[in-house]
Coordinates of C-alpha atoms in Angstrom, one line a residue:
M520 CA -49.8 -193.9 55.5
L521 CA -46.5 -194.0 57.4
E522 CA -48.3 -195.1 60.6
K523 CA -49.4 -198.3 58.8
T524 CA -45.9 -199.0 57.4
I525 CA -44.1 -198.5 60.7
T526 CA -46.6 -200.4 62.7
G527 CA -46.6 -203.2 60.2
A528 CA -42.8 -203.4 60.1
L529 CA -42.7 -203.6 63.9
C530 CA -45.1 -206.6 63.7
L531 CA -42.7 -208.8 61.7
D532 CA -42.5 -212.3 63.0
Y533 CA -38.7 -212.7 63.2
P534 CA -36.5 -213.0 66.3
N535 CA -33.8 -210.4 65.5
F536 CA -34.5 -207.3 63.4
H537 CA -34.6 -203.5 63.7
V538 CA -36.8 -201.0 61.9
W539 CA -35.3 -197.7 60.6
V540 CA -37.2 -194.9 59.0
L541 CA -35.1 -192.9 56.5
D542 CA -36.5 -189.4 56.3
D543 CA -35.0 -187.1 53.7
G544 CA -37.9 -184.7 54.5
R545 CA -36.7 -184.2 58.0
R546 CA -40.2 -184.1 59.5
P547 CA -40.5 -183.4 63.2
W548 CA -43.9 -185.2 63.5
L549 CA -42.3 -188.3 61.9
K550 CA -39.5 -188.2 64.4
E551 CA -42.0 -188.1 67.3
L552 CA -44.0 -191.0 65.7
C553 CA -40.9 -193.1 65.4
E554 CA -40.0 -192.4 69.1
Q555 CA -43.5 -193.4 70.2
K556 CA -43.4 -196.6 68.2
G557 CA -39.8 -197.6 69.0
A558 CA -38.6 -197.4 65.4
G559 CA -35.2 -196.0 64.5
Y560 CA -35.1 -192.6 62.8
L561 CA -32.4 -191.3 60.5
T562 CA -31.9 -188.0 58.6
R563 CA -28.9 -186.7 56.7
A564 CA -27.4 -183.3 56.0
D565 CA -28.3 -183.2 52.4
N566 CA -30.5 -185.1 49.8
V567 CA -27.7 -186.0 47.4
N568 CA -28.6 -188.9 45.0
A569 CA -32.2 -189.0 46.3
K570 CA -33.4 -192.5 47.3
A571 CA -30.2 -194.3 46.6
G572 CA -28.2 -191.7 48.5
N573 CA -30.7 -191.9 51.4
I574 CA -30.2 -195.7 51.6
N575 CA -26.4 -195.5 51.2
H576 CA -26.3 -193.1 54.1
A577 CA -28.3 -195.5 56.3
L578 CA -26.0 -198.4 55.3
T579 CA -23.2 -196.5 57.1
M580 CA -25.2 -196.7 60.3
I581 CA -26.3 -200.3 60.3
S582 CA -24.5 -203.6 60.5
G583 CA -27.1 -206.3 59.8
E584 CA -26.2 -209.2 57.6
F585 CA -29.3 -208.5 55.5
F586 CA -31.5 -205.5 55.0
A587 CA -35.0 -205.1 53.6
I588 CA -36.3 -202.0 51.9
F589 CA -39.9 -200.8 51.9
D590 CA -41.2 -197.7 50.2
A591 CA -43.2 -195.5 52.6
D592 CA -46.6 -196.9 51.5
F593 CA -45.7 -200.6 51.5
V594 CA -46.6 -202.6 54.6
P595 CA -44.7 -205.9 55.1
Q596 CA -46.7 -209.0 56.1
R597 CA -45.8 -210.6 59.4
N598 CA -44.1 -213.6 57.7
F599 CA -42.1 -211.5 55.2
L600 CA -38.7 -212.3 56.6
M601 CA -39.5 -215.9 57.5
R602 CA -40.4 -216.5 53.8
T603 CA -37.4 -214.6 52.3
I604 CA -34.3 -215.1 54.4
G605 CA -34.1 -218.8 53.8
F606 CA -33.3 -218.2 50.1
F607 CA -29.9 -216.8 51.1
A608 CA -28.7 -220.3 52.1
D609 CA -27.8 -220.3 48.4
Q610 CA -24.6 -218.2 48.4
K611 CA -25.1 -217.0 44.8
I612 CA -28.3 -215.1 45.7
G613 CA -27.7 -211.4 46.4
I614 CA -31.3 -210.1 46.4
V615 CA -34.7 -211.6 47.0
Q616 CA -37.5 -209.6 45.4
I617 CA -41.2 -209.9 46.3
P618 CA -44.1 -208.6 44.0
H619 CA -45.8 -205.3 44.5
T620 CA -49.3 -206.0 45.6
F621 CA -51.9 -203.2 46.1
Y622 CA -54.8 -202.8 48.4
N623 CA -56.4 -199.8 46.5
E624 CA -57.6 -199.2 43.0
D625 CA -55.2 -198.0 40.3
P626 CA -56.3 -195.1 38.0
M627 CA -57.8 -197.4 35.4
Q628 CA -59.7 -199.5 37.9
A629 CA -61.0 -196.5 39.7
N630 CA -61.9 -194.3 36.7
L631 CA -63.5 -197.1 34.8
G632 CA -65.3 -198.5 37.8
L633 CA -63.8 -202.0 37.3
H634 CA -62.1 -202.8 40.6
R635 CA -63.9 -206.2 40.7
G636 CA -63.6 -207.0 37.0
L637 CA -60.1 -205.8 36.2
P638 CA -56.9 -206.8 38.0
D639 CA -54.4 -203.9 38.7
E640 CA -52.2 -202.9 35.8
Q641 CA -49.0 -204.4 37.2
R642 CA -50.3 -208.0 37.7
F643 CA -49.1 -209.1 34.2
F644 CA -45.5 -208.0 35.0
F645 CA -45.3 -209.4 38.6
D646 CA -47.4 -212.6 38.2
S647 CA -46.2 -213.7 34.7
I648 CA -43.2 -211.8 33.4
M649 CA -41.0 -211.8 36.5
P650 CA -41.4 -215.5 37.3
A651 CA -40.4 -216.2 33.6
R652 CA -37.4 -213.9 34.0
D653 CA -36.5 -215.7 37.2
G654 CA -36.2 -218.9 35.3
W655 CA -33.3 -217.3 33.4
D656 CA -31.8 -215.7 36.5
G657 CA -33.0 -212.4 35.0
A658 CA -35.3 -211.1 37.7
F659 CA -34.3 -207.7 39.0
C660 CA -34.7 -205.7 42.2
C661 CA -37.7 -203.4 42.1
G662 CA -36.6 -201.3 45.1
S663 CA -39.4 -201.8 47.6
N664 CA -40.2 -205.3 49.0
S665 CA -36.7 -206.5 48.5
V666 CA -34.1 -208.1 50.8
T667 CA -30.4 -207.7 50.0
R668 CA -27.3 -209.6 51.2
R669 CA -24.9 -207.1 52.8
A670 CA -21.9 -209.3 51.9
A671 CA -22.8 -209.1 48.2
L672 CA -23.2 -205.3 48.4
R673 CA -19.7 -205.0 50.0
V674 CA -18.3 -206.7 46.9
V675 CA -19.5 -203.8 44.8
G676 CA -18.5 -201.0 47.1
D677 CA -21.1 -201.4 50.0
A678 CA -23.4 -198.9 48.3
L679 CA -26.3 -198.7 45.8
P680 CA -25.3 -197.4 42.4
T681 CA -26.3 -193.7 41.9
Q682 CA -25.7 -193.3 38.1
S683 CA -29.3 -193.9 37.3
I684 CA -32.6 -192.7 38.9
T685 CA -33.6 -196.4 38.9
E686 CA -30.9 -197.6 41.2
D687 CA -32.8 -200.9 41.8
I688 CA -32.4 -202.5 38.4
L689 CA -28.9 -201.1 38.1
L690 CA -28.0 -202.8 41.4
T691 CA -29.2 -206.1 40.0
L692 CA -26.9 -205.6 36.9
V693 CA -23.9 -204.6 39.1
L694 CA -24.3 -207.7 41.3
L695 CA -25.0 -210.0 38.3
R696 CA -21.5 -209.2 37.0
K697 CA -20.1 -210.3 40.3
G698 CA -22.0 -213.6 40.2
Y699 CA -24.9 -212.7 42.4
I700 CA -28.4 -213.1 41.1
T701 CA -31.8 -211.7 42.1
R702 CA -34.3 -214.4 43.1
Y703 CA -38.0 -213.7 42.7
L704 CA -40.6 -215.1 45.1
R705 CA -44.2 -214.7 43.8
E706 CA -46.0 -214.3 47.1
P707 CA -47.9 -211.2 48.3
L708 CA -45.7 -210.6 51.3
A709 CA -46.1 -206.8 51.3
I710 CA -49.1 -204.6 50.3
G711 CA -49.0 -200.9 49.3
L712 CA -50.7 -198.1 47.4
A713 CA -51.0 -198.1 43.6
P714 CA -50.8 -194.6 42.1
E715 CA -53.9 -192.9 43.3
S716 CA -54.3 -190.5 40.4
L717 CA -53.1 -190.2 36.8
G718 CA -50.7 -187.6 37.8
A719 CA -49.0 -189.9 40.3
F720 CA -49.1 -192.7 37.8
F721 CA -47.3 -190.7 35.2
V722 CA -44.6 -189.5 37.6
Q723 CA -43.9 -193.1 38.5
R724 CA -43.8 -194.4 34.9
Q725 CA -41.8 -191.5 33.5
R726 CA -39.2 -192.2 36.2
W727 CA -39.1 -195.9 35.4
A728 CA -38.8 -195.2 31.7
R729 CA -36.1 -192.5 32.1
G730 CA -34.0 -194.7 34.5
A731 CA -34.2 -197.7 32.1
I732 CA -33.0 -195.6 29.2
Q733 CA -30.2 -194.1 31.3
T734 CA -28.8 -197.6 31.8
L735 CA -28.0 -197.8 28.0
F736 CA -25.4 -195.1 28.5
L737 CA -23.7 -196.8 31.5
A738 CA -20.8 -199.3 31.6
A739 CA -22.9 -201.2 34.2
G740 CA -25.9 -201.2 31.9
P741 CA -27.1 -204.0 29.5
L742 CA -24.7 -202.9 26.8
G743 CA -21.6 -202.9 29.1
P744 CA -19.0 -205.7 29.4
G745 CA -19.5 -208.8 31.5
L746 CA -23.0 -210.0 30.5
G747 CA -24.2 -212.9 28.5
L748 CA -26.4 -212.5 25.4
M749 CA -29.6 -213.7 27.3
H750 CA -29.1 -211.1 30.1
R751 CA -28.4 -208.4 27.6
L752 CA -31.7 -209.2 25.9
L753 CA -33.6 -209.4 29.1
F754 CA -32.3 -206.1 30.5
F755 CA -32.4 -204.1 27.3
P756 CA -35.3 -201.5 27.8
T757 CA -37.3 -202.7 24.7
H758 CA -40.6 -202.1 26.5
W759 CA -39.9 -198.4 27.1
L760 CA -38.3 -197.8 23.8
S761 CA -41.3 -199.2 21.9
L762 CA -44.3 -198.5 24.1
G763 CA -45.0 -194.9 23.2
L764 CA -44.3 -195.1 19.5
R765 CA -46.1 -198.4 19.0
A766 CA -49.3 -197.2 20.7
I767 CA -49.4 -193.9 18.9
M768 CA -48.8 -195.4 15.5
V769 CA -51.7 -197.9 16.0
V770 CA -54.0 -194.9 16.5
V771 CA -52.5 -192.5 13.9
V772 CA -51.9 -194.8 11.0
P773 CA -55.6 -195.5 10.1
I774 CA -56.4 -191.8 10.5
V775 CA -53.6 -190.8 8.0
F776 CA -54.8 -193.5 5.6
M777 CA -58.5 -192.4 5.8
W778 CA -57.7 -188.7 5.4
T779 CA -54.9 -188.8 2.8
G780 CA -55.2 -192.2 1.1
L781 CA -51.6 -192.8 1.9
S782 CA -51.2 -196.5 2.4
P783 CA -49.1 -197.7 5.4
V784 CA -47.8 -200.6 3.4
V785 CA -46.5 -200.9 -0.2
D786 CA -47.5 -203.7 -2.7
V787 CA -49.6 -205.5 -0.1
T788 CA -53.1 -206.7 -1.1
P789 CA -56.0 -207.1 1.3
E790 CA -55.8 -210.8 0.7
S791 CA -52.2 -211.0 1.9
V792 CA -53.1 -208.9 5.0
F793 CA -55.9 -211.3 5.8
F794 CA -53.9 -214.5 5.2
Y795 CA -50.5 -213.4 6.7
L796 CA -51.0 -210.4 9.1
F797 CA -54.1 -211.5 10.9
P798 CA -52.8 -215.0 11.7
A799 CA -49.7 -213.4 13.2
I800 CA -51.7 -211.0 15.4
L801 CA -54.0 -213.9 16.5
A802 CA -51.0 -216.1 17.2
L803 CA -49.3 -213.4 19.3
N804 CA -52.3 -212.6 21.4
G805 CA -53.3 -216.3 21.7
G806 CA -49.8 -217.2 22.8
I807 CA -49.7 -214.5 25.5
S808 CA -53.3 -215.5 26.6
W809 CA -52.2 -219.1 26.9
F810 CA -49.1 -218.1 28.9
A811 CA -50.9 -215.6 31.2
P812 CA -54.7 -216.3 31.0
H813 CA -55.5 -214.4 34.2
E814 CA -53.0 -211.5 33.8
H815 CA -53.0 -210.3 30.2
F816 CA -56.1 -208.6 28.8
P817 CA -55.5 -207.2 25.2
L818 CA -58.2 -204.5 25.3
A819 CA -57.1 -203.2 28.7
A820 CA -53.4 -203.4 27.8
Q821 CA -54.0 -201.4 24.6
V822 CA -55.9 -198.7 26.6
S823 CA -53.0 -198.6 29.2
A824 CA -50.4 -198.4 26.4
T825 CA -52.2 -195.6 24.6
I826 CA -52.7 -193.5 27.7
Q827 CA -49.1 -193.9 28.7
S828 CA -47.8 -193.0 25.2
F829 CA -48.7 -189.4 25.6
K830 CA -46.2 -189.0 28.4
I831 CA -43.7 -191.9 27.9
L832 CA -42.8 -191.1 24.3
P833 CA -41.6 -187.5 25.0
T834 CA -39.8 -188.8 28.1
V835 CA -38.0 -191.5 26.2
L836 CA -37.0 -189.2 23.3
G837 CA -35.8 -186.6 25.8
T838 CA -33.7 -189.1 27.7
L839 CA -32.1 -190.5 24.6
V840 CA -31.0 -186.9 23.7
K841 CA -30.0 -185.9 27.2
P842 CA -29.5 -189.0 29.4
K843 CA -28.1 -187.2 32.5
G844 CA -29.2 -184.3 34.6
H845 CA -32.8 -185.4 35.4
A846 CA -34.1 -185.0 38.9
F847 CA -35.6 -187.9 40.9
R848 CA -39.3 -187.3 41.3
V849 CA -41.1 -189.1 44.1
T850 CA -44.5 -190.7 43.3
P851 CA -47.1 -188.6 45.2
K852 CA -49.0 -190.7 47.8
G853 CA -51.9 -190.0 50.1
A854 CA -53.4 -186.5 50.1
A855 CA -50.7 -185.3 47.7
A856 CA -52.1 -187.6 45.0
R857 CA -55.8 -187.4 45.8
C858 CA -56.2 -183.7 44.9
A859 CA -55.5 -184.2 41.2
S860 CA -58.0 -183.1 38.6
Y861 CA -58.7 -184.6 35.2
A862 CA -55.8 -185.0 32.8
A863 CA -56.6 -182.4 30.2
E864 CA -53.4 -183.1 28.3
I865 CA -54.6 -186.7 27.8
F866 CA -58.4 -186.1 27.4
W867 CA -58.4 -183.5 24.6
P868 CA -55.8 -185.1 22.3
S869 CA -57.6 -188.5 22.7
A870 CA -61.0 -186.9 22.0
A871 CA -59.5 -185.2 18.9
L872 CA -58.0 -188.4 17.6
M873 CA -61.3 -190.2 18.3
A874 CA -63.2 -187.5 16.4
L875 CA -60.8 -187.7 13.4
T876 CA -61.3 -191.4 13.3
V877 CA -65.1 -191.2 13.4
I878 CA -65.3 -188.5 10.8
G879 CA -62.7 -190.2 8.5
L880 CA -64.7 -193.5 8.8
V881 CA -67.9 -191.7 7.9
V882 CA -66.4 -189.8 5.0
N883 CA -65.0 -193.0 3.4
T884 CA -68.3 -194.9 3.7
I885 CA -69.9 -192.3 1.3
P886 CA -68.9 -193.1 -2.3
E887 CA -68.9 -189.4 -3.4
W888 CA -66.6 -188.4 -0.6
R889 CA -64.4 -191.4 -0.4
I890 CA -60.6 -190.8 -0.1
I891 CA -59.4 -194.4 0.0
D892 CA -58.6 -195.7 -3.5
H893 CA -58.9 -199.3 -2.5
P894 CA -62.6 -200.1 -1.6
V895 CA -61.6 -203.7 -0.7
A896 CA -59.4 -202.3 2.1
L897 CA -62.3 -200.4 3.7
P898 CA -63.7 -203.3 5.8
M899 CA -60.3 -203.9 7.4
V900 CA -59.8 -200.2 8.0
A901 CA -63.3 -199.9 9.4
F902 CA -62.6 -202.7 11.9
W903 CA -59.3 -201.2 12.9
S904 CA -60.9 -197.8 13.3
V905 CA -63.8 -199.1 15.4
V906 CA -61.3 -200.8 17.8
N907 CA -59.3 -197.5 18.0
I908 CA -62.5 -195.6 18.8
V909 CA -63.3 -197.9 21.6
V910 CA -59.7 -197.7 23.0
L911 CA -59.7 -193.9 22.7
F912 CA -63.1 -193.7 24.4
F913 CA -61.7 -195.6 27.4
V914 CA -58.6 -193.4 27.4
C915 CA -60.9 -190.4 27.7
M916 CA -62.8 -192.0 30.5
T917 CA -59.6 -193.0 32.3
S918 CA -58.3 -189.4 32.1
L919 CA -61.3 -188.2 34.2
Q920 CA -60.3 -188.6 37.9
A921 CA -63.1 -190.4 39.8
R922 CA -64.0 -189.0 43.1
M923 CA -62.6 -190.8 46.1
G924 CA -65.4 -191.3 48.6
R925 CA -63.3 -192.6 51.5
T926 CA -60.0 -191.6 53.0
E927 CA -59.3 -195.1 54.1
E928 CA -59.3 -198.2 51.9
R929 CA -61.9 -200.9 53.0
F930 CA -61.1 -204.6 53.2
D931 CA -63.6 -207.3 52.5
L932 CA -64.0 -209.4 55.7
D933 CA -66.5 -211.9 56.7
E934 CA -66.4 -212.5 60.5
S935 CA -68.6 -212.2 63.5
V936 CA -68.8 -208.9 65.5
L937 CA -70.2 -207.9 68.9
I938 CA -71.8 -204.5 69.4
Q939 CA -72.7 -202.9 72.7
T940 CA -75.2 -200.0 72.6
E941 CA -75.3 -196.9 74.8
T942 CA -78.0 -198.6 77.0
G943 CA -75.8 -201.7 77.5
E944 CA -77.7 -203.9 75.0
R945 CA -75.4 -206.4 73.2
L946 CA -76.1 -207.1 69.5
S947 CA -74.4 -209.7 67.2
G948 CA -73.8 -209.7 63.5
R949 CA -71.2 -210.1 60.8
M950 CA -68.8 -207.6 59.3
S951 CA -68.7 -207.5 55.6
N952 CA -66.0 -204.9 55.3
V953 CA -63.7 -202.9 57.6
S954 CA -61.2 -200.1 57.5
L955 CA -59.4 -197.9 60.0
S956 CA -62.3 -195.5 59.9
G957 CA -65.3 -197.8 60.1
A958 CA -67.0 -201.0 59.1
G959 CA -70.1 -202.4 57.4
V960 CA -72.1 -204.8 59.6
R961 CA -75.1 -207.0 58.9
L962 CA -77.0 -207.6 62.1
D963 CA -78.3 -211.1 62.9
F964 CA -81.9 -211.6 61.7
G965 CA -84.6 -210.3 64.1
I966 CA -82.4 -207.7 65.7
D967 CA -83.5 -204.1 65.6
G968 CA -80.5 -202.0 64.5
P969 CA -79.3 -198.9 66.3
R970 CA -80.2 -195.5 64.7
P971 CA -77.9 -193.2 62.9
G972 CA -75.9 -191.0 65.3
E973 CA -76.2 -193.4 68.2
P974 CA -72.9 -194.1 70.0
L975 CA -71.8 -197.7 70.6
R976 CA -68.9 -199.9 71.2
V977 CA -67.8 -202.6 68.7
H978 CA -65.7 -205.7 69.6
V979 CA -63.5 -206.8 66.7
A980 CA -61.6 -210.1 67.0
Q981 CA -57.9 -209.6 67.5
V982 CA -58.4 -205.9 68.3
G983 CA -60.8 -205.5 71.2
W984 CA -63.4 -202.8 72.0
I985 CA -63.6 -199.8 69.7
D986 CA -65.7 -196.7 70.4
A987 CA -67.9 -195.9 67.4
M988 CA -71.1 -194.3 66.1
V989 CA -73.7 -195.4 63.7
A990 CA -73.2 -193.5 60.4
Q991 CA -76.1 -195.0 58.4
Q992 CA -78.6 -197.8 58.8
R993 CA -80.8 -199.7 56.3
G994 CA -82.7 -202.6 57.8
Q995 CA -80.2 -205.1 59.0
L996 CA -77.3 -203.3 57.4
V997 CA -75.4 -200.8 59.6
G998 CA -72.6 -198.5 58.6
I999 CA -70.3 -197.8 61.6
R1000 CA -67.8 -195.0 62.0
F1001 CA -64.9 -195.7 64.3
H1002 CA -63.5 -193.2 66.8
L1003 CA -60.0 -194.6 66.9
P1004 CA -57.2 -192.2 68.0
P1005 CA -53.6 -193.5 68.5
S1006 CA -53.9 -196.4 70.9
L1007 CA -53.3 -200.1 71.3
E1008 CA -56.6 -200.9 69.5
R1009 CA -55.6 -198.8 66.5
D1010 CA -52.2 -200.6 66.3
L1011 CA -54.0 -204.0 66.6
L1012 CA -56.4 -203.0 63.8
I1013 CA -53.5 -202.0 61.5
R1014 CA -51.9 -205.4 62.4
K1015 CA -55.1 -207.2 61.5
L1016 CA -55.8 -205.5 58.3
F1017 CA -52.4 -204.8 56.8
T1018 CA -50.0 -207.5 58.0
G1019 CA -52.1 -210.6 57.2
A1020 CA -52.7 -210.1 53.5
R1021 CA -56.0 -211.2 52.0
P1022 CA -55.4 -210.8 48.3
R1023 CA -58.4 -211.2 46.0
R1024 CA -58.3 -214.3 43.9
N1025 CA -57.8 -213.3 40.3
G1026 CA -60.0 -215.7 38.2
V1027 CA -60.9 -213.3 35.4
V1028 CA -60.0 -214.0 31.8
A1029 CA -59.7 -211.7 28.8
C1030 CA -63.3 -212.3 27.6
S1031 CA -64.8 -211.3 30.9
V1032 CA -62.6 -208.2 31.2
N1033 CA -63.5 -207.1 27.7
R1034 CA -67.2 -207.7 28.4
A1035 CA -67.0 -205.7 31.6
M1036 CA -65.2 -202.8 29.9
L1037 CA -67.6 -202.7 26.9
K1038 CA -70.6 -203.0 29.2
N1039 CA -69.5 -199.8 31.0
I1040 CA -69.9 -197.8 27.9
W1041 CA -73.7 -198.0 28.4
L1042 CA -74.1 -198.6 32.1
M1043 CA -71.5 -196.3 33.7
A1044 CA -71.9 -192.6 33.9
T1045 CA -68.7 -190.8 33.1
P1046 CA -67.0 -189.9 36.4
S1047 CA -67.0 -186.2 37.1
P1048 CA -63.5 -184.8 37.4
D1049 CA -62.3 -183.5 40.8
V1050 CA -61.6 -180.0 39.6
V1051 CA -60.1 -177.7 42.3
I1052 CA -62.0 -174.5 42.0
N1053 CA -60.7 -172.5 45.0
R1054 CA -57.0 -172.7 44.8
T1055 CA -56.4 -170.2 47.5
K1056 CA -57.0 -172.7 50.2
A1057 CA -53.9 -174.8 49.3
A1058 CA -51.8 -171.7 49.3
S1059 CA -53.0 -170.7 52.8
F1060 CA -51.1 -173.4 54.6
A1061 CA -47.9 -172.4 56.3
P1062 CA -44.6 -174.1 55.2
A1063 CA -44.1 -177.5 56.9
E1064 CA -41.7 -177.4 59.8
R1065 CA -38.4 -179.1 59.1
L1066 CA -35.6 -180.5 61.3
P1067 CA -32.1 -179.0 60.9
A1068 CA -30.2 -180.3 57.8
E1069 CA -27.8 -182.6 59.7
T1070 CA -27.4 -186.2 60.5
L1071 CA -29.8 -187.3 63.2
V1072 CA -29.7 -190.8 64.5
I1073 CA -32.4 -192.1 66.9
R1074 CA -31.8 -195.8 67.7
P1075 CA -34.6 -198.4 67.6
Q1076 CA -36.0 -199.2 71.0
P1077 CA -37.5 -202.4 72.4
P1078 CA -41.3 -202.7 71.8
T1079 CA -43.5 -201.4 74.5
S1080 CA -46.4 -203.8 73.7
D1081 CA -46.5 -207.4 72.6
L1082 CA -49.2 -206.9 69.9
A1083 CA -49.0 -210.6 68.8
H1084 CA -49.8 -211.9 72.3
L1085 CA -52.5 -209.2 72.8
A1086 CA -54.1 -210.1 69.5
R1087 CA -54.3 -213.8 70.6
V1088 CA -55.9 -212.8 73.9
R1089 CA -58.5 -210.7 72.0
S1090 CA -59.2 -213.2 69.3
R1091 CA -62.6 -214.2 70.6
H1092 CA -65.6 -212.1 71.7
P1093 CA -66.3 -211.8 75.4
T1094 CA -69.2 -214.1 76.4
S1095 CA -69.8 -212.8 80.0
L1096 CA -69.7 -209.6 81.9
A1097 CA -66.4 -210.6 83.5
E1098 CA -64.8 -210.9 80.1
L1099 CA -65.9 -207.5 78.8
H1100 CA -62.8 -205.7 80.1
L1101 CA -60.4 -208.7 80.0
G1102 CA -58.6 -207.6 76.8
Q1103 CA -58.1 -204.0 78.1
V1104 CA -56.8 -205.3 81.5
V1105 CA -54.3 -207.6 79.7
G1106 CA -53.2 -204.7 77.5
T1107 CA -52.7 -202.4 80.5
A1108 CA -50.7 -205.1 82.2
L1109 CA -48.5 -205.7 79.2
E1110 CA -47.7 -202.0 78.9
A1111 CA -47.0 -201.8 82.6
S1112 CA -44.7 -204.8 82.5
N1113 CA -42.7 -203.3 79.6

């Protein structure tokens, strides 16, 4: 993961910048990787104030006029700085924030098998809410994928605030009081990993919720002095305060009504509900759908809210009672996130609520057993209950962690490819997808494909020749596994895949998403949970080696390879025997000259 981020950052198309890796884990292998790549490496003597403290320590070592921050999993696109630095010509801009765009499936997409039919869970926020906030100068820093003006930071003490575990939104509020705003640019200029499991998802959301609630108790928060009414409203953590309770109540209220007969409303007739409440619900959802037709999906949003409520509600209540003294928990990424099993604390309560809803509905449809005293209310309660049953069913499905078949994410790519077999035969075809570990290729018509296990070489545009092996073959379709150790070719492939974003066009609407989700109830087998049976294996690993707990500064070095020039040289396939090794010769010459 870090190899992608470091290599991508070093590929930035900008005349004057340095890359620093801030390592609170003090990992020797990361130090060696930074030295090999030419990136700066920085540790500190302690881990005080977590991420904010790590950045503040780095700020004492650098002197740039601007600094960009990327989480360990986010890879900047080559034009990141070219597209963001120009905004700072406006002296009132203190931060430029870019959306978080993901190249993998989030837990709902993966566990429901809806990667194609359902955009990731954060698209509504980054594609609709943040641009709207930006119109009121109310956008805020989200930590990663941001650029900050150092002069603005010096006005507030030349350091990020550390009173909240969400230092990013608090920094926006601190700068806002000094007249500096956060500008939002809705362009996918960095791509990263969405939480790879429900466990990682909850760690992230609980941290965000806790940090937002903490700001209520701070002078620099939305209730402190120096803010206008609109900014107080925009930065008040209404979402986190209402999310858990609202989602739980939607599920629990009809259950209580059906089992006790206790009405959730007083002196309200079914006719008034039909004529007043239903139009309000339709107007609300219709308005949001008109505002964000390709980002907001009511059914998916309700499933997401319900599954979060089991964790967010206790977190919010706990933080309101005890706002301070909570540790900063890093969102697990990579192998640390993939080993999670199914979320039992979500699955079984959801299954129980679904069972209570179904049984309560059945009981009240039988006149002799009916508990509800108002038969005219039964159709509305039945409709409400059926919706809840569907939502809870999807919550149960989402809580089952789908197996991850590949260690590397694949990118859809349609371009020509050249293959050289062990016998020297050259085959042509088109790649349909590619990753750092392999590619899917459709050979041109009439060409006999190589057999599984056969070694070969693959020429990828902008990368060069890659040693590979046939993993599987069906007719003209060939699955190729790359053998790609650390090398120029590996760096070039990272540059090609991760620094020139190819975001999928989001053309889906609510009806298509709802249809795809409901269709999965019949067509999709429930994913088997990845339950870890043998837990002794994880315990057998020796503790990771750590560097001494002290400040270590390794300065960035000039790049040893001009990857941009080399990619241009290797942008077309060789057409003659003389060109077969041209790219490798040029690469060797570039390394020698540097």
